[in-house]
Every structure is written in structure tokens, then in C-alpha cells.
Coordinates of C-alpha atoms and ligand atoms in Angstrom, one line a residue:
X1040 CA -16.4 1.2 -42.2
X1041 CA -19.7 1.4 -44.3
X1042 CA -21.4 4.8 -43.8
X1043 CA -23.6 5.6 -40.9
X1044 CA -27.3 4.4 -42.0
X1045 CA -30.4 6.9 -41.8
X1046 CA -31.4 6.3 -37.9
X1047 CA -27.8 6.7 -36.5
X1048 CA -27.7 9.6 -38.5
X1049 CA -30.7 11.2 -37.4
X1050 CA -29.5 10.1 -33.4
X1051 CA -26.2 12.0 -34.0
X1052 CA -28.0 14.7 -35.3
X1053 CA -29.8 15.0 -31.9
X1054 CA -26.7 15.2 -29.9
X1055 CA -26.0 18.8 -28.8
X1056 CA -23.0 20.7 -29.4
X1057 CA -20.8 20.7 -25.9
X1058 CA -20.7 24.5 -25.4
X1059 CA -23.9 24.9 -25.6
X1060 CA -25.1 22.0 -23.2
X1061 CA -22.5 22.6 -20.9
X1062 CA -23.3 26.4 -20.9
X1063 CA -27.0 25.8 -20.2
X1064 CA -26.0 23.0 -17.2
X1065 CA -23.1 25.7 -15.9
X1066 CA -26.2 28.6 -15.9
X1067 CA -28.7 26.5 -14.0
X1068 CA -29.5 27.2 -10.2
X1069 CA -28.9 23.7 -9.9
X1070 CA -25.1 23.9 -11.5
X1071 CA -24.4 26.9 -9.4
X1072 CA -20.7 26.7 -8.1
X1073 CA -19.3 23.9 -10.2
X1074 CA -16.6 25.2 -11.7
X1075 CA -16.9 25.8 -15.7
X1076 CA -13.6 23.4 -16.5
X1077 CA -15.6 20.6 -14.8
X1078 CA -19.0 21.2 -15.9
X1079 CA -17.0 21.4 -19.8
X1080 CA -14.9 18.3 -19.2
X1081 CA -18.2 16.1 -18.1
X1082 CA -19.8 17.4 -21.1
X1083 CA -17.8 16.3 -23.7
X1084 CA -17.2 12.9 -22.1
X1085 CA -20.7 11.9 -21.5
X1086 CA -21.8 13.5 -25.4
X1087 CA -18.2 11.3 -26.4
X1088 CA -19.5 8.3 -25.0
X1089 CA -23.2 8.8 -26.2
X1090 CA -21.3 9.1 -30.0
X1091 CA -19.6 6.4 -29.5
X1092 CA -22.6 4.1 -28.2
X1093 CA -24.7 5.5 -31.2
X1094 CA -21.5 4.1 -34.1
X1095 CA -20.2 1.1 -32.2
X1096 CA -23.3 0.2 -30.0
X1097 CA -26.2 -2.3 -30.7
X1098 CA -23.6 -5.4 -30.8
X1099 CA -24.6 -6.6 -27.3
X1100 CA -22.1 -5.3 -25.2
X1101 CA -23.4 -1.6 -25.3
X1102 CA -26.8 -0.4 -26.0
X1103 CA -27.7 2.4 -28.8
X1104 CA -29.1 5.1 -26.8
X1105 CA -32.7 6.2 -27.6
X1106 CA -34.0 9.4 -28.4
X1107 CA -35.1 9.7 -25.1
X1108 CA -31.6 9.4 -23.9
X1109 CA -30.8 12.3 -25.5
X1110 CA -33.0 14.6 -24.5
X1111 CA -32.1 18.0 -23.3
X1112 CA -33.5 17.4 -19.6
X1113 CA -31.7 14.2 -19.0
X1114 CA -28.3 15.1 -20.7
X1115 CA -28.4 17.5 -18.3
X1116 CA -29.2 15.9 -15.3
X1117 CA -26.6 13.3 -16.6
X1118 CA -23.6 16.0 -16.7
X1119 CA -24.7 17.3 -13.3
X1120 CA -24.9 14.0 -11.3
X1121 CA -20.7 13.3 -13.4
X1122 CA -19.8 16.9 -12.6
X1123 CA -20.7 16.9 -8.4
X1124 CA -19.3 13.5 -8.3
X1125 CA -16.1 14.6 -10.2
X1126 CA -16.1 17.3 -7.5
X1127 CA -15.6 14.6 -4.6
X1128 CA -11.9 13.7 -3.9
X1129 CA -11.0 10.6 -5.5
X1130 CA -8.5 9.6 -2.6
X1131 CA -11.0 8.9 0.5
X1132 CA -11.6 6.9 3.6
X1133 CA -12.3 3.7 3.4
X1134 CA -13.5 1.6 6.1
X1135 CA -11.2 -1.7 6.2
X1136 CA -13.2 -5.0 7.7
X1137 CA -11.2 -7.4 5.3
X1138 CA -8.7 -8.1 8.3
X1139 CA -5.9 -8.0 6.8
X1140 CA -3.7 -5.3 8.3
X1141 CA -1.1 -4.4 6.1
X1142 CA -3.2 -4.3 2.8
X1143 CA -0.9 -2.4 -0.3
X1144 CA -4.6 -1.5 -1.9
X1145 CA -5.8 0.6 1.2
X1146 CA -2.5 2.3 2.3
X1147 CA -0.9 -0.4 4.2
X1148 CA -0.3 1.1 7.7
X1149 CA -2.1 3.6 8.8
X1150 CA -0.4 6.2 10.6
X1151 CA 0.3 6.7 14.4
X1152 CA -1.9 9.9 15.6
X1153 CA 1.9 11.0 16.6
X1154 CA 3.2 11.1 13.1
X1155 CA -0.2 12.5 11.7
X1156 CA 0.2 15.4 14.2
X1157 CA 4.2 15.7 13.3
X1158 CA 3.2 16.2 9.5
X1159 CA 0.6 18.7 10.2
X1160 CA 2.9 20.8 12.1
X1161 CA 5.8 21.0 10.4
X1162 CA 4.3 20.7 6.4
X1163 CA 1.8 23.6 7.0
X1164 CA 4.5 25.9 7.0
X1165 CA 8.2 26.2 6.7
X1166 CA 10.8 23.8 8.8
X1167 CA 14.5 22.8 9.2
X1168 CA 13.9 20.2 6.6
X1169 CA 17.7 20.9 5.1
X1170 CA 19.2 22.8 7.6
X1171 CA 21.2 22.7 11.2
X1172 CA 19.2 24.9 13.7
X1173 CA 22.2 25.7 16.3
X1174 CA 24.7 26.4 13.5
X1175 CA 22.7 28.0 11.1
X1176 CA 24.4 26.0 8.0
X1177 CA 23.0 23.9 5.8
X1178 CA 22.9 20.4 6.5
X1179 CA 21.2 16.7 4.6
X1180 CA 17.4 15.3 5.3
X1181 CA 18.7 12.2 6.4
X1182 CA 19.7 13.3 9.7
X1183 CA 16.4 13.9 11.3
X1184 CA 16.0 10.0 10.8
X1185 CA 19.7 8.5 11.0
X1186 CA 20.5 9.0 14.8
X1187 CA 16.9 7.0 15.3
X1188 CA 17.5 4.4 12.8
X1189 CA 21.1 3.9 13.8
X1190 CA 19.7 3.5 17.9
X1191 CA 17.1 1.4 16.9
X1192 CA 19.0 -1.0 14.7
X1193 CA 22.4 -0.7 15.8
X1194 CA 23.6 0.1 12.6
X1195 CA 26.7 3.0 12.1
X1196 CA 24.8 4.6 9.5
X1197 CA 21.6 5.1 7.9
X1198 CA 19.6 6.9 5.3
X1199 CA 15.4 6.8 3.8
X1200 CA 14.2 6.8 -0.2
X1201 CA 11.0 7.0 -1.2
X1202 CA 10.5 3.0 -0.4
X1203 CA 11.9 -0.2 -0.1
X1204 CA 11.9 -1.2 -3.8
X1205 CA 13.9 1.8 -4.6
X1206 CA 16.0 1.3 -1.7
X1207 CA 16.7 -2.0 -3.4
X1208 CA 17.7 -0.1 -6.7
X1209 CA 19.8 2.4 -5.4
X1210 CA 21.3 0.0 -3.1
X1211 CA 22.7 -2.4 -6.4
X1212 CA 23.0 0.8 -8.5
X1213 CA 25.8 2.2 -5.8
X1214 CA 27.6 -0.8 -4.8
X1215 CA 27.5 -3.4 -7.9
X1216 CA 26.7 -1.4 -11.2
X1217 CA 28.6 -3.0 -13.6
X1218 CA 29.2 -6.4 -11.3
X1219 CA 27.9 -9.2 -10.4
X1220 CA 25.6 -9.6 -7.6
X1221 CA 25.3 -13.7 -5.8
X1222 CA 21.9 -14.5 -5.3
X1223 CA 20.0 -17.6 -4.0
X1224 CA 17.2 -19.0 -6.9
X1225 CA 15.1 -19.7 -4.3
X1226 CA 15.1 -15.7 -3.7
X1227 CA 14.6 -14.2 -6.8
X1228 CA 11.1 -13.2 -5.9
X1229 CA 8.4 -11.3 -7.6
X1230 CA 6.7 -8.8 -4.4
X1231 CA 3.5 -8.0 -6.6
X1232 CA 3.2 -5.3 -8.8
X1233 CA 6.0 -5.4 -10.9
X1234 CA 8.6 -5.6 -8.6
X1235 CA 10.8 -8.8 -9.2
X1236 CA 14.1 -8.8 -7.8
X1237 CA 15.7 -9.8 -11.4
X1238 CA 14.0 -6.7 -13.1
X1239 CA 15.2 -4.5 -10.4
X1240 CA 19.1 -5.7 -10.8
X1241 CA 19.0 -5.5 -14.7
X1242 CA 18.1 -1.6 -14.3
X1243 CA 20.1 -0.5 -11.6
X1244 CA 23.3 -2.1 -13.8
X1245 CA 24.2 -5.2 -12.0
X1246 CA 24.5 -8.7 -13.1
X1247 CA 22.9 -11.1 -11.2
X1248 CA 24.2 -14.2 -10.2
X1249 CA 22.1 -17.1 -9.6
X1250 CA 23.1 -19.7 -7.4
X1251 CA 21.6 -23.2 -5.6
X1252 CA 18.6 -24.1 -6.6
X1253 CA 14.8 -22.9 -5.9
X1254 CA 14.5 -25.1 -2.8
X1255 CA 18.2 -25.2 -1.7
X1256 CA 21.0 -23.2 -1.6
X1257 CA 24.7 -24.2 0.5
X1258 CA 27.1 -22.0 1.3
X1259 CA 29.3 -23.6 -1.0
X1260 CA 27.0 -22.6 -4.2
X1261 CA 27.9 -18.8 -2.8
X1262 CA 31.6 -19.3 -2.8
X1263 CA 31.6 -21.4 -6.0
X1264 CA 30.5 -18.4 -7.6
X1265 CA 32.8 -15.6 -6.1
X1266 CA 34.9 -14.2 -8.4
X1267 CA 36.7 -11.0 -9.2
X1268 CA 33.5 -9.6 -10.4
X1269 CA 31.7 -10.0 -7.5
X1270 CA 30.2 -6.7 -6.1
X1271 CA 28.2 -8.4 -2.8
X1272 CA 26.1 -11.3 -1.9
X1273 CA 22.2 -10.3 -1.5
X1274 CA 19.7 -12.3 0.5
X1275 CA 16.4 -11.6 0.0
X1276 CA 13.1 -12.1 2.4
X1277 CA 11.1 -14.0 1.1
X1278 CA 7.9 -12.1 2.0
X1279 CA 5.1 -13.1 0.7
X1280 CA 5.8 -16.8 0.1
X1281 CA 7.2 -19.7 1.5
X1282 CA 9.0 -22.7 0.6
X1283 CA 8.2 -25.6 2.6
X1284 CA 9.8 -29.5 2.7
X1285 CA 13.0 -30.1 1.5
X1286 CA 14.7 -27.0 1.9
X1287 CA 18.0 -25.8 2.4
X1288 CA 19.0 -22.3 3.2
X1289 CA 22.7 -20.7 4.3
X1290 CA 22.1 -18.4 7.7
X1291 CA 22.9 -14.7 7.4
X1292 CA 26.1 -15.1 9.4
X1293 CA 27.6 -18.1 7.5
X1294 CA 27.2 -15.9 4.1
X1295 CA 29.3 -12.6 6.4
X1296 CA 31.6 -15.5 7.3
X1297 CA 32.4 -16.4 3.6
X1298 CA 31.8 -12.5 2.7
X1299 CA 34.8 -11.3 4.9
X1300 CA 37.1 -14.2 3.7
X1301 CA 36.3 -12.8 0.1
X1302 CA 35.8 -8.8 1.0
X1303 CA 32.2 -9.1 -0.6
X1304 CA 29.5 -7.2 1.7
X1305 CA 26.8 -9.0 1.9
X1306 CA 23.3 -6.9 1.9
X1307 CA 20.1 -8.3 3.4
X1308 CA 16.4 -6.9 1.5
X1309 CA 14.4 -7.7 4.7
X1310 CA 11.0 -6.1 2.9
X1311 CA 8.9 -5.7 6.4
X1312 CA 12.5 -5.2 8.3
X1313 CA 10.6 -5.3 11.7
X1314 CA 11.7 -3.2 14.8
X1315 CA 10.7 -5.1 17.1
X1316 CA 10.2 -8.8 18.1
X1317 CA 7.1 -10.5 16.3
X1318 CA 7.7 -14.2 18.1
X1319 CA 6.1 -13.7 21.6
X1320 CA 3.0 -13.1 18.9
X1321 CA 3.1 -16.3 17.8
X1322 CA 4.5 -15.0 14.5
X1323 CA 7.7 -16.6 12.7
X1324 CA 9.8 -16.0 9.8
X1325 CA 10.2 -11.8 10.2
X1326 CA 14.1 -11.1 12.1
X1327 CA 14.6 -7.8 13.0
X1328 CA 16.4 -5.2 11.5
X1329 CA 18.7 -5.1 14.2
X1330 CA 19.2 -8.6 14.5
X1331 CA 20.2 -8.9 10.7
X1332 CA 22.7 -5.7 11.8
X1333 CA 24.3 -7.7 14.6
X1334 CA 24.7 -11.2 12.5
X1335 CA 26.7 -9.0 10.4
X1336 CA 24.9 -7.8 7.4
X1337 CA 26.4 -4.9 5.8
X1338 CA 23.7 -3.1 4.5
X1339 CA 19.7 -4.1 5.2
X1340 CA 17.4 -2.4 3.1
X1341 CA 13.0 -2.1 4.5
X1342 CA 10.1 -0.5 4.3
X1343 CA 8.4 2.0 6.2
X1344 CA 4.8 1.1 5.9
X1345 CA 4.6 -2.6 6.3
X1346 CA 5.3 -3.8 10.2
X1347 CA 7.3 -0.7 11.0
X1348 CA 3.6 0.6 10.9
X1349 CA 5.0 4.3 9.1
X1350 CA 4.7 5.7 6.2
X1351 CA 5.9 4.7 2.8
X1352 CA 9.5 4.7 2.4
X1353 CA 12.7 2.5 2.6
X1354 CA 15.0 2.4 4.6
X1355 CA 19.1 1.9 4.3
X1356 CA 20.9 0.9 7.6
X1357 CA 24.6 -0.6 7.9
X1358 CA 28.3 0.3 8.1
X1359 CA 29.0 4.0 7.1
X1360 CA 31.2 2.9 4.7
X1361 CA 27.9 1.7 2.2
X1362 CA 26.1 3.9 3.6
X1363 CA 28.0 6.9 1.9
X1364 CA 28.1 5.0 -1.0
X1365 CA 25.1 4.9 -1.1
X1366 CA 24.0 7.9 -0.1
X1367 CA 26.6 9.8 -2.6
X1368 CA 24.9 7.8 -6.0
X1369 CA 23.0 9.9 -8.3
X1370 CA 20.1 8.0 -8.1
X1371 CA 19.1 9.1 -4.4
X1372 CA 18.5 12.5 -5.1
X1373 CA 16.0 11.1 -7.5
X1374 CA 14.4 9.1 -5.1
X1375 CA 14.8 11.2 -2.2
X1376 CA 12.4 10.6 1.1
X1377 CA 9.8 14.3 1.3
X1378 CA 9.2 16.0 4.2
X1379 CA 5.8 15.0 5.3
X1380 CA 7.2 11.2 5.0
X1381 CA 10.2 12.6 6.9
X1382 CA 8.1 13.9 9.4
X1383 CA 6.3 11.2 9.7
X1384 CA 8.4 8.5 9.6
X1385 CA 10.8 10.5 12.8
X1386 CA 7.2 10.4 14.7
X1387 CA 6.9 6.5 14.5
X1388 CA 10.3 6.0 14.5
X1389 CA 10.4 7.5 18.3
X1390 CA 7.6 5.7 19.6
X1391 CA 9.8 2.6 19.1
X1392 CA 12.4 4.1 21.5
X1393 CA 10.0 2.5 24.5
X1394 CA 8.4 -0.6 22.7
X1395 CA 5.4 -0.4 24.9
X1396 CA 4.6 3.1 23.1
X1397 CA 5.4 1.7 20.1
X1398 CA 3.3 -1.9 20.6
X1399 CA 0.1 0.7 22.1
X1400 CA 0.1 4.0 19.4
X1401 CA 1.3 2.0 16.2
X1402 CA -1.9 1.0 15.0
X1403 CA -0.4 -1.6 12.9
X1404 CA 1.6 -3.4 15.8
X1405 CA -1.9 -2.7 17.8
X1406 CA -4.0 -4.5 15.5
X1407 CA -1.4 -7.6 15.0
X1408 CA -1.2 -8.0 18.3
X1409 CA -4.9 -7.3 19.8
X1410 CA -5.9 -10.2 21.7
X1411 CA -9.2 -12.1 19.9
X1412 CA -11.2 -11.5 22.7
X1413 CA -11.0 -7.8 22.2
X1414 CA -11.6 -8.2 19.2
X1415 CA -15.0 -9.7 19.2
X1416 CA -16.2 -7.0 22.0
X1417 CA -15.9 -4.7 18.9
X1418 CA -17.7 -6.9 17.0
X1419 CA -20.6 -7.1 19.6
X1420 CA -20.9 -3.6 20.0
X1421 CA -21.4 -3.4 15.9
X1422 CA -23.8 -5.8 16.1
X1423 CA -25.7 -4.3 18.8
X1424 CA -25.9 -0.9 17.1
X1425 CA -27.0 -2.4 14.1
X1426 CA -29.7 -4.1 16.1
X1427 CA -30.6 -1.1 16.9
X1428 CA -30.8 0.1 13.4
X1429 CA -33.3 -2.2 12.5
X1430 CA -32.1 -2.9 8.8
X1431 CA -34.8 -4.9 6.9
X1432 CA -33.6 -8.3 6.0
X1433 CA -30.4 -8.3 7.5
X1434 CA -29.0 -11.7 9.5
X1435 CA -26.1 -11.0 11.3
X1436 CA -23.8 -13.2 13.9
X1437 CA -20.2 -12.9 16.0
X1438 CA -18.2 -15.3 14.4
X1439 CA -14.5 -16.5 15.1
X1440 CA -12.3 -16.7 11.8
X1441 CA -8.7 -15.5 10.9
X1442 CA -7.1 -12.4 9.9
X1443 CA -3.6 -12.0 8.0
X1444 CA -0.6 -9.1 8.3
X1445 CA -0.9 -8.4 4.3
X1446 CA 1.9 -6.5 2.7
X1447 CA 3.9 -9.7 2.3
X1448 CA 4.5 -10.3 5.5
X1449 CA 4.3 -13.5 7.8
X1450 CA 2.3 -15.2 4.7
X1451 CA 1.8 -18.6 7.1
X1452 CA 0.8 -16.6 10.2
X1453 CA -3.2 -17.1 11.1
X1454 CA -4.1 -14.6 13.9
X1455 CA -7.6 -15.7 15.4
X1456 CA -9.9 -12.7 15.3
X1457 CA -14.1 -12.3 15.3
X1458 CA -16.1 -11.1 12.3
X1459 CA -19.9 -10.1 12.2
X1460 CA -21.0 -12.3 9.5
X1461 CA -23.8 -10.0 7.2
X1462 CA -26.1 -12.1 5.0
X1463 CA -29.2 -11.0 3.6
X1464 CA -32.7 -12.7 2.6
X1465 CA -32.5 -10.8 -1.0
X1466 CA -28.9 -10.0 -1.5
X1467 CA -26.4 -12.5 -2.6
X1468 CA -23.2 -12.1 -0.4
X1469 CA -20.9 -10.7 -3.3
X1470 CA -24.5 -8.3 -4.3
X1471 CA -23.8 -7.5 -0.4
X1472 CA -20.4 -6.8 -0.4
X1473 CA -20.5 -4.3 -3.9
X1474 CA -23.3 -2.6 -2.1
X1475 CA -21.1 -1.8 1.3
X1476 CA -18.0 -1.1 -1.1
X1477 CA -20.6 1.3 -3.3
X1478 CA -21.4 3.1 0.0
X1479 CA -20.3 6.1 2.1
X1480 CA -17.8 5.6 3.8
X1481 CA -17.3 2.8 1.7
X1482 CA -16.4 -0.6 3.7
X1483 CA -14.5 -3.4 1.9
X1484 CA -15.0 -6.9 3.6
X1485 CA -14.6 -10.4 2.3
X1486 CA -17.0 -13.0 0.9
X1487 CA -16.9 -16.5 2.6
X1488 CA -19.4 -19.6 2.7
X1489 CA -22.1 -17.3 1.1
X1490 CA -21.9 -14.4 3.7
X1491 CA -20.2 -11.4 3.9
X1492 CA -17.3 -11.0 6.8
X1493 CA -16.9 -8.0 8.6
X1494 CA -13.5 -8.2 9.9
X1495 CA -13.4 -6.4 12.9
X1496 CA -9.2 -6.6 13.7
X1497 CA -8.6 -3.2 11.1
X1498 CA -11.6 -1.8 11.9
X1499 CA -10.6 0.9 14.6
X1500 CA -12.6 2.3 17.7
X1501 CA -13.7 4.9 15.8
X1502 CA -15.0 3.7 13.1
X1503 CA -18.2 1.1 14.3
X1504 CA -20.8 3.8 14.5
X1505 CA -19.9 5.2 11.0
X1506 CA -19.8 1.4 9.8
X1507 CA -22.9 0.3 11.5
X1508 CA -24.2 4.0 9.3
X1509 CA -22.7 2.7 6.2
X1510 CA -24.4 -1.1 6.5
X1511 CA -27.4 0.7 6.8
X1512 CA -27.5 3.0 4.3
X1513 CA -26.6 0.5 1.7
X1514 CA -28.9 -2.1 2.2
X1515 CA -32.2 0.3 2.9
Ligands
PLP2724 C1 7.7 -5.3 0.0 C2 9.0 -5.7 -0.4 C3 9.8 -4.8 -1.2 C4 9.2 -3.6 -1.8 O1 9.0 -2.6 -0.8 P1 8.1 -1.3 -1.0 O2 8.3 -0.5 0.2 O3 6.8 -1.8 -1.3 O4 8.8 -0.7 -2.2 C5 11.1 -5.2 -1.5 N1 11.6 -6.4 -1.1 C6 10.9 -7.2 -0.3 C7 11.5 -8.5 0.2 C8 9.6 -6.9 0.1 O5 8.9 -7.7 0.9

């Protein structure tokens, strides 16, 4: 690196020493009650990145700072505006008009008002997380959730982790570490974010074994490939894709069939593992929990926060037999379920023991399954109150499109819903949509045909006047 020349030298020379801005920002009326760590830490980032911009800058992609720039005033305005916005938390609200319900970047479900109040009551202070009120002993987690897992699946035995991909793990890592494991190519799927099925068996010790092909699989590929090695057959959902044409797969209770001949369990990962019936909905391709239970899988393995419409965590259900297997590994108490999720996951769990508490509270199941026609009274009444908000250069209509479950689940399934369409006379649709994502609360929607959705479906009761708010804030 040649030497700094004369001018960067004399810009570096300008920029002030972090103590000493930071001190003078910390002192002002206008710092008073940011904390000192803060006010220090913004400090030397924004003097850092003014360092940097004087060295490396002036190739086009950042600008040299001017002398201006450096001056004592706007430094410190700088480190005030990063300081009070380093102050707000960086997990918030966000207003969800994208439609699609179960989305992994916003939370996936959000939570029944039940389990919020559940967590709030017991995680405040102390509870019987670990322990058996009537006898006064010591007692496991698990069994505020098993009883209701085991009714509600008719499984003999049941345990939670921390979530589905780590039931997955401990799952392999407690029956077939060290053995092979018979799965179908056309399963060996990759959920997003990292988590393909064949990275998942390498680390938890198995071997897989790949059978069939990607678009078909007969039963006689499975018990070509039994062996003495074989620790259990796996079938996995497909979630978040689907094969289509000429395909070929072996039903659940064939695979038992050939399983019990062999003694190899077979284990179904059912990823959304819903609780109850999604077909009257119109929507295919999701079985139950409990019907994968009574075709005779021996474990099934789901998450908590996809159509179960809970918190994040996954859940183990079978015969008691894996389920103490299970349950006994290593592993699970390092991926033990925590109390708030245990509290909330009990919370939604008992709605479900009357489905029509569990179809009305679980705003998940409420959202898949709210009729279109309620949907677009919601997105009249937005579009009235932004009417009455009179934002400049804002065109806005009702207008019929589709929403989609999200979290890899029922991929094919369309659900008509209404969206108010936003498009503006000097905003591009995607300038739109960064300025409604920018804003407070922000909203994420989607861009489509040059105007900017507003999906109405995940957008709650609750939130259209603070959304109609937000729109108008951000364009004005
Ligand atoms: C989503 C999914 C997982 C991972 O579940 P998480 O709860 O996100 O860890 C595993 N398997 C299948 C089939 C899935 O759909």
C-alpha cells in the first residue's frame, strides 16, 4: 500500500479522537440518558467507518468524506441519531400484508392470545417446570406436554426439543448412530436454510441409505436394501416442493408392513405434522400426525410453529419404546424445549382438544381458513380509513389475488384472498414497498404488476388502523 498522500492526511488529521467526541455527545442536554457504552460504541464505529472511507474511498463505491463531514457539529449529530436508534429493540413488530401465513422470516405463527397469556404467567416468576406438585418430587418437562400430545395424536408416548430439525437429529442420533438409515431419493430434501436431510444424518452418526429414484420409489427398492445394518426406514414430507407426473411413491403402511417383517421402525418427519384435518379447506398433501400414528409409524417427528400454529419447537410422538430411546440420548438435554416454549406450546396444544377452539383462537388455522369474503371486508375498511387519510398521490383498489401457508407447507395450495393494491403517481412500486418496510410499524407487502399488494389474510383485526398510520406516514 503506497503511503497516504497530503489531503488524506490532512482529512485523518481532522478526525477526532473517540473519547473525546463521545464525551462531548454523552455531556450534551441532547445525549442526556443514553447510556455511556452506547454513546462510546457509536463513536468509534461511525469515526471507524469515516477512516475507512477517507483510505479506501474515492473508488466509486464509497465516497471520501469532506471536510464538512467531519465537522464537530455533524459528527455529533451523526453519533446521536446511531446511538437513539441503537437504543430501539432490534426484534419488533412488523406488520405482515405479504399473505403468506406461515412465513420463517417474520416468526412463522403467531401465537394464540392463550399461550401468550400462559407464558406471561408462569415465566414472570417461578413454576413447576421440573417438578410433581401433589408429590412434591422431582419430575421431567416433558410431562406438561406428553399426556396432550399422546391424546391428540394417539401416540403411547411423546416428548418436545427445541424444533423439528433437531427433533430430526436426535431422532437418527438415538435410534441409528452408527447404522444405516433407508431413505427414498426423491426425499432427501433441502427445507431452506441449511437444513438438508443428508447433512442432518451425516452429523447425528447415521448412514443414509438411498433408495428408488427421485421420482419413484417401490417398496421393493426398501426391502432390497434391508440388511443387518439397518437401523429404520425414514420417510420424509416433502414440504416445500412437489414432484408432479410420473411418480411413484410406497404409502406409509406398506413401508410398516415390510418394517415389522424386518423389525426396522419406520419413522415419519412430517415437517408441518398437522393436528387437525386441512382437506375440508381445500388443502392436500399435509396427513395428520395422528393419522401417520394409526398407519403405523413408529416415531413421527413436527414442528410447533408451522400449522400447529405454536411456538417453535419439535415434536417426537410414537411407541414408548423410541420414545425412551429417544428421550434417554445425550443429545436432548442439549436441545431441550424452555419453559416459555413449554408454556406456550401446552396453551395451543389444549385449544386443539375441541377443534372449534382450536380452528377460532389459533391465528394461524384462523387465517388459512378465513373465508375470502371476510377477507376483503378488512381490506375495505383499510381502504376507507385511508381515504380518510387523504395521502397525496396515493391510488388504491380491493383486489382478489392468492395467498400461500409459507413454512413449507401445502406449496400447491392457492387460498383466494383480497389485497388493497397501493400504487403511487411518483413512487415506483418496489420505491413504495422499501418505504412501508422503512416505516413504523414497518409493513412488508409484495410487489406485483407494478403495484404494491397489501395482503390483507395475516394482517389481523388489530392491526388496520396502525397500518392505514404506517402507509401514511411513509409516503407524506
Ligand atoms: C420445516 C421442516 C423441518 C424443520 O423444522 P424446524 O421446526 O424448522 O426445525 C424438518 N423437516 C421437514 C419435512 C420440514 O418441513
Amino acid at each position: 500500500m503506497n503511503p497516504p498522500d497530503e489531503k488524506t492526511r490532512e482529512l485523518l488529521r481532522l478526525i477526532p479522537q473517540v473519547n473525546e467526541l463521545a464525551e462531548a455527545v454523552h455531556e450534551s442536554d441532547e445525549g442526556f440518558g443514553l447510556p455511556r457504552r452506547v454513546v462510546v460504541d457509536t463513536t468509534r464505529q461511525l469515526l471507524d467507518s469515516l477512516r475507512a472511507s477517507i483510505l479506501w474511498g474515492g473508488d466509486g463505491s464509497v465516497s471520501v468524506p469532506t471536510p464538512e463531514d467531519l465537522d464537530a457539529g455533524t459528527l455529533a449529530r451523526k453519533v446521536l441519531s446511531s446511538a437513539r436508534a441503537a437504543m430501539q429493540p432490534n426484534l419488533k413488530k412488523v406488520i405482515n400484508a405479504t399473505g403468506v401465513v406461515l412465513h420463517t422470516n417474520f416468526g412463522r405463527a403467531p401465537l394464540p392470545s392463550d399461550a401468550l397469556d400462559a407464558v406471561v404467567e408462569t415465566a414472570g416468576g417461578y413454576c413447576n417446570l421440573e417438578y410433581r406438585l401433589a408429590e412434591g418430587e422431582r419430575a421431567t418437562r416433558q410431562e406438561h406436554l406428553e399426556r396432550l400430545v399422546c391424546m391428540l395424536t394417539g401416540a403411547g408416548a411423546a416428548m418436545a426439543v427445541n424444533n423439528n430439525a433437531a427433533a430430526v437429529l436426535l431422532v437418527l442420533a438415538a435410534i441409528a448412530r452408527g447404522r444405516e438409515v433407508i431413505v427414498s431419493r426423491g426425499q432427501l430434501i433441502e427445507i431452506g436454510d441449511s437444513f438438508r436431510l443428508p447433512d442432518i444424518m451425516s452429523q447425528s452418526g447415521a448412514r443414509l441409505v438411498e433408495v428408488g429414484t427421485t421420482n419413484r420409489t417401490s417398496l421393493s427398492d426398501y426391502s432390497n436394501a434391508i440388511g443387518p445394518e439397518t437401523a429404520l426406514m425414514m420417510k420424509i414430507h416433502p414440504s416445500n416442493f412437489r414432484i408432479v407426473g410420473y411418480t411413484g411413491d410406497v404409502p406409509l403402511e406398506d413401508l410398516v408392513a415390510l418394517g415389522s417383517q424386518h423389525f426396522v421402525p419406520v419413522v415419519e418427519d412430517l415437517g408441518s405434522g398437522s393436528l387437525v384435518d386441512l382437506e375440508p379447506l381445500g388443502m392436500s398433501g399435509e396427513h395428520t400426525a395422528a393419522d401417520s400414528i394409526a398407519r403405523g409409524a413408529d416415531l413421527v417427528t413436527f414442528s410447533g410453529d408451522k400449522l400447529l400454529g405454536g411456538p417453535q419447537a419439535g415434536i417426537i410422538a410414537g411407541s414408548s419404546e423410541y420414545v425412551e430411546a429417544v428421550r434417554g440420548h445425550p443429545l436432548a438435554r442439549a436441545l431441550r424445549i424452555g419453559k416459555m416454549t413449554i408454556a406456550a406450546l401446552e396453551a395451543t396444544l389444549r385449544l386443539y382438544l375441541d377443534p372449534e377452539k382450536a380452528w377460532s383462537r389459533i391465528p394461524a388455522l384462523r387465517m388459512l381458513s378465513e373465508p375470502a369474503e371476510s377477507v376483503r371486508s378488512r381490506a375495505n375498511r383499510l381502504k376507507r380509513l385511508l381515504g380518510r387519510a387523504e395521502v397525496p398521490g396515493l391510488e388504491y383498489a380491493v383486489t382478489p389475488d392468492v395467498s400461500c401457508a409459507g413454512g413449507g407447507s401445502l406449496p400447491t395450495s392457492e387460498i383466494p384472498t383480497y389485497c388493497l393494491g397501493l400504487r403511487h403517481e411518483a413512487l415506483s412500486a418496489s420505491a413504495l414497498e422499501a418505504r412501508l418496510r422503512g416505516g413504523d410499524p414497518p409493513v412488508l407487502a409484495r410487489v406485483k404488476d407494478d403495484r404494491l399488494l397489501l395482503d390483507l389474510r395475516t394482517v389481523m383485526d388489530t392491526e388496520i388502523s396502525s397500518l392505514a398510520e404506517a402507509i401514511g406516514a411513509s409516503i407524506t
